[in-house]
Short mmCIF file of C-alpha atoms in Angstrom, two decimals:
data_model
loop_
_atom_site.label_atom_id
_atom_site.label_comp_id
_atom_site.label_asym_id
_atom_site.label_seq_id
_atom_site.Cartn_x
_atom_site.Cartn_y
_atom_site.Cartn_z
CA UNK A 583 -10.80 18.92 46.45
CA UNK A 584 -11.67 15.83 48.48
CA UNK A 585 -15.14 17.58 49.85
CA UNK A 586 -16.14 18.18 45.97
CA UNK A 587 -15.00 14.88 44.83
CA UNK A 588 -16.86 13.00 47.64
CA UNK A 589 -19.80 15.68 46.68
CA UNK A 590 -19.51 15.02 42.83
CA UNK A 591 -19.57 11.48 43.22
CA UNK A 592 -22.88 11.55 45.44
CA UNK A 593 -24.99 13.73 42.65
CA UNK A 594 -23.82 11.65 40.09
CA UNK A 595 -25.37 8.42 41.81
CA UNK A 596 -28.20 9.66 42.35
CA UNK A 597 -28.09 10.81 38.60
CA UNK A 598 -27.12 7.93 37.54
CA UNK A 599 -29.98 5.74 39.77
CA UNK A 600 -32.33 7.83 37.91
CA UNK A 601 -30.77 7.37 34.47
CA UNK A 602 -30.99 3.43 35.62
CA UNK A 603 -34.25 3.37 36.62
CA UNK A 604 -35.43 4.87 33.49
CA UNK A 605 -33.44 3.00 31.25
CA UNK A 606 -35.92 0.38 33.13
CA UNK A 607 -39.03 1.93 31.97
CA UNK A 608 -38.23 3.07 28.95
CA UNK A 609 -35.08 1.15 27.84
CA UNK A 610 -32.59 2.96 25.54
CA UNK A 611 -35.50 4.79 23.99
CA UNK A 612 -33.75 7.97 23.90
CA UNK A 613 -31.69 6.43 21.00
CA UNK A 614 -34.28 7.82 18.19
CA UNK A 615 -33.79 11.42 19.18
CA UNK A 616 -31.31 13.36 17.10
CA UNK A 617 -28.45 15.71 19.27
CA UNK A 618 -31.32 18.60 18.07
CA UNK A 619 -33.76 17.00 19.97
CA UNK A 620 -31.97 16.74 23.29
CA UNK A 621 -30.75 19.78 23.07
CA UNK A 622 -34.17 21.29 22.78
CA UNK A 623 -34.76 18.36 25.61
CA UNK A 624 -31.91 20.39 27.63
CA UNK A 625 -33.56 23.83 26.83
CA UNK A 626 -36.97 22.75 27.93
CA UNK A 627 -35.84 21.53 31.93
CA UNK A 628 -33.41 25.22 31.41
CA UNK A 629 -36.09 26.92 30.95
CA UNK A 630 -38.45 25.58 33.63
CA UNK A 631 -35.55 25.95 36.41
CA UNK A 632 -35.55 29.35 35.75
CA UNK A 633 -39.52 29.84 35.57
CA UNK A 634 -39.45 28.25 38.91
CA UNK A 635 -36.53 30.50 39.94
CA UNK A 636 -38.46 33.84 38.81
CA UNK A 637 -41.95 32.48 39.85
CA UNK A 638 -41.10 30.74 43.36
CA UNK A 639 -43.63 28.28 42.68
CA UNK A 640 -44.16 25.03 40.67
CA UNK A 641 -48.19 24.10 39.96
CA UNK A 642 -46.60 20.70 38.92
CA UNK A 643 -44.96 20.11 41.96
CA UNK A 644 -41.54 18.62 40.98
CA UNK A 645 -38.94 21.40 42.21
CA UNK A 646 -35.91 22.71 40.53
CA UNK A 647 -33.47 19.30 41.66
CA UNK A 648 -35.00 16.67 39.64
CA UNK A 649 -34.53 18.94 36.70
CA UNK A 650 -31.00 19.39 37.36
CA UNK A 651 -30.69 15.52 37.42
CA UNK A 652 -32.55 15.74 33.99
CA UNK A 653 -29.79 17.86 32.33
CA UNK A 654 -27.25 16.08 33.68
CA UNK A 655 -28.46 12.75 32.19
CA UNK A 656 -29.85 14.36 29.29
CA UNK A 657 -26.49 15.80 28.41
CA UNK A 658 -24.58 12.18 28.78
CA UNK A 659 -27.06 11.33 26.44
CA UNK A 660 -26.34 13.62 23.88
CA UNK A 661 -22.76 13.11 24.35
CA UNK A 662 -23.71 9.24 23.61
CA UNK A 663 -25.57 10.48 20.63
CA UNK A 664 -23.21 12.68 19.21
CA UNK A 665 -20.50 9.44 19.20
CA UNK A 666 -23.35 6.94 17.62
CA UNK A 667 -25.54 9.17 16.07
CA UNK A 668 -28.99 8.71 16.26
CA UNK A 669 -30.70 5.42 15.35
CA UNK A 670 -34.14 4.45 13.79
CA UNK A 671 -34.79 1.80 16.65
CA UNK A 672 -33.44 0.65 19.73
CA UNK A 673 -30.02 -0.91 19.23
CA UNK A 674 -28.38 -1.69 22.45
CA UNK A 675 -29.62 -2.47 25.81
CA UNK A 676 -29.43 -1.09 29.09
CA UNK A 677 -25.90 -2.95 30.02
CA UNK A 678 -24.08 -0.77 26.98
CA UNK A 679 -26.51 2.28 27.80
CA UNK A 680 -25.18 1.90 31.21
CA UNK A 681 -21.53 1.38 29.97
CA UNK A 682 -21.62 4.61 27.57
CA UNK A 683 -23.56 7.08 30.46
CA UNK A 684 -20.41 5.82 32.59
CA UNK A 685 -17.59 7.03 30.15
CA UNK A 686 -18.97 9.56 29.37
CA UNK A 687 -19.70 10.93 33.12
CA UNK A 688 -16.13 9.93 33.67
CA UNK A 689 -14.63 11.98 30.99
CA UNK A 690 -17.05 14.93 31.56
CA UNK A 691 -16.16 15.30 35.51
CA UNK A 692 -12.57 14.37 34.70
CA UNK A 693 -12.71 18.20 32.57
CA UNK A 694 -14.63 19.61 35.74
CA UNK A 695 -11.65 18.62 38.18
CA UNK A 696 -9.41 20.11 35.85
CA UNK A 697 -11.57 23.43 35.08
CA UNK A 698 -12.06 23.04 38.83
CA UNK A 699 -8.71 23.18 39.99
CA UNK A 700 -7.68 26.41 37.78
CA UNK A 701 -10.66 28.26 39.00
CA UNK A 702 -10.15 27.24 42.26
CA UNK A 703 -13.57 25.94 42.93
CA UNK A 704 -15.21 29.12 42.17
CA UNK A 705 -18.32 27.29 41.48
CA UNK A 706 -19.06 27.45 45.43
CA UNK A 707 -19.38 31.49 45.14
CA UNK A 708 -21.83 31.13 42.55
CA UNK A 709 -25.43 31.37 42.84
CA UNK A 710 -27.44 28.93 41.50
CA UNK A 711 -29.55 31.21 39.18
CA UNK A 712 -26.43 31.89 37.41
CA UNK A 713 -25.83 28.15 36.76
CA UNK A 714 -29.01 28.38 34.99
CA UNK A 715 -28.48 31.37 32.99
CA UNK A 716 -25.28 29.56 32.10
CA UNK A 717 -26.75 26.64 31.09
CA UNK A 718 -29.57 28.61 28.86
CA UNK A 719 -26.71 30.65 27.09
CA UNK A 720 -24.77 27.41 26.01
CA UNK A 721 -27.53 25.81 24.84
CA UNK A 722 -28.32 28.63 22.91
CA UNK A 723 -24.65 28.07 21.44
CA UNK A 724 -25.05 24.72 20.86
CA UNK A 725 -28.30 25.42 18.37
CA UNK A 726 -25.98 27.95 16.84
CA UNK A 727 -23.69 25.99 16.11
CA UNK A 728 -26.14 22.85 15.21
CA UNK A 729 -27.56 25.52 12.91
CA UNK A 730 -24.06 25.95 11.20
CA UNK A 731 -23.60 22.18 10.55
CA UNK A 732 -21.28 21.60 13.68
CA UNK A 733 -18.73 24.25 12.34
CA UNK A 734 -16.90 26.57 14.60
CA UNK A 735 -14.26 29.10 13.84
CA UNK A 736 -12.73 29.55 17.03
CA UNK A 737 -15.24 28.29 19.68
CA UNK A 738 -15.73 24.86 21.29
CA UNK A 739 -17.61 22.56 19.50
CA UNK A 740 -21.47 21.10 20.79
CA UNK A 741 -19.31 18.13 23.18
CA UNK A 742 -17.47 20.84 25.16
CA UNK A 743 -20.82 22.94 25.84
CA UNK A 744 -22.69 19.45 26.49
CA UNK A 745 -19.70 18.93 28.92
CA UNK A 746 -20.71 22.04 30.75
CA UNK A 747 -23.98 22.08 31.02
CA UNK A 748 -23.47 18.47 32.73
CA UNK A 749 -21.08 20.30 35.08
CA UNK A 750 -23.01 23.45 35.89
CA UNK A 751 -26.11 21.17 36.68
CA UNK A 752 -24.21 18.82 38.72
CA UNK A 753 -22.58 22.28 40.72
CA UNK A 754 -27.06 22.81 40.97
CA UNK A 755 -27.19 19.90 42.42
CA UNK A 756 -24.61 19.87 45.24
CA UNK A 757 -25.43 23.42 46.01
CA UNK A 758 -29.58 22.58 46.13
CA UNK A 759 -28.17 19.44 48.09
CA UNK A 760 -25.84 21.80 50.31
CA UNK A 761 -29.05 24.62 51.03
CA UNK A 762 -30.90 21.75 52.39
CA UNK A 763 -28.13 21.26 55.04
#
């Protein structure tokens, strides 16, 4: 488990550089969208990764990685918004932005090292295509579930499938990261 920590804590800086950097540009701007709205934010990048997958080409020229980052941060900031809710303006700055994307990362991989350990890291045998499929199919739960109010009967509720989607793109990441090898 020392290889995938080292690994998981390399994705998530560059993840979190890029969350950073934007918080730069944009400041905490994200803070007006409702947990809908990422999600649909989520569904978008989903859906391009696997375009790109099936089509082997991007006319934009931005690749399948940077969209992985995008879920990843995209899904600590739902997480954010799901504790807050949403707000009609800005209302904190990048410091507390910063200071929520870090908990939140922390208790999200802190669940992967524990999924990770009873499935024995079978992540690895994965293909990548199937993290994506993955990650389409939960966020079709989460709008199911959005849909019913945030009720459940027996499933997890909208954090745990946010929680995995992070996961499953950060697994994208270190195995794009790992093919480039």
């Amino acid at each position: 488990m020392a290889d995938t920590k080292a690994e998981f804590e390399y994705v998530i800086g560059l993840c979190r550089d890029v969350f950073l950097k934007k918080m730069q540009d944009y400041g905490a701007s994200w803070r007006l969208m409702r947990p809908e709205s990422l999600t649909d934010q989520i569904f978008i990048k989903a859906r391009r990764i696997r375009t790109l997958e099936l089509k082997q080409e991007s006319k934009v020229g931005e690749g399948i990685y940077p969209e992985f980052m995008g879920m990843a941060n995209y899904g600590i900031m739902a997480l954010i918004q799901l504790e807050l809710g949403f707000a009609d303006k800005v209302d904190i700055d990048a410091k507390k932005a910063l200071e929520l994307y870090d908990h939140y990362m922390k208790v999200t991989t802190e669940l992967m090292y524990n999924k990770n350990s009873d499935y024995d890291e079978a992540w690895r045998y994965m293909r990548v295509n199937s993290y994506t499929d993955i990650i389409l199919t939960k966020l079709e739960r989460i709008k199911q579930i959005e849909d019913n109010n945030g009720e459940t009967i027996v499933s997890e509720g909208v954090d745990a499938n946010y929680m995995d989607i992070v996961n499953y793109s950060l697994f994208g990441l270190i195995k794009l990261g790992n093919d480039k090898k």
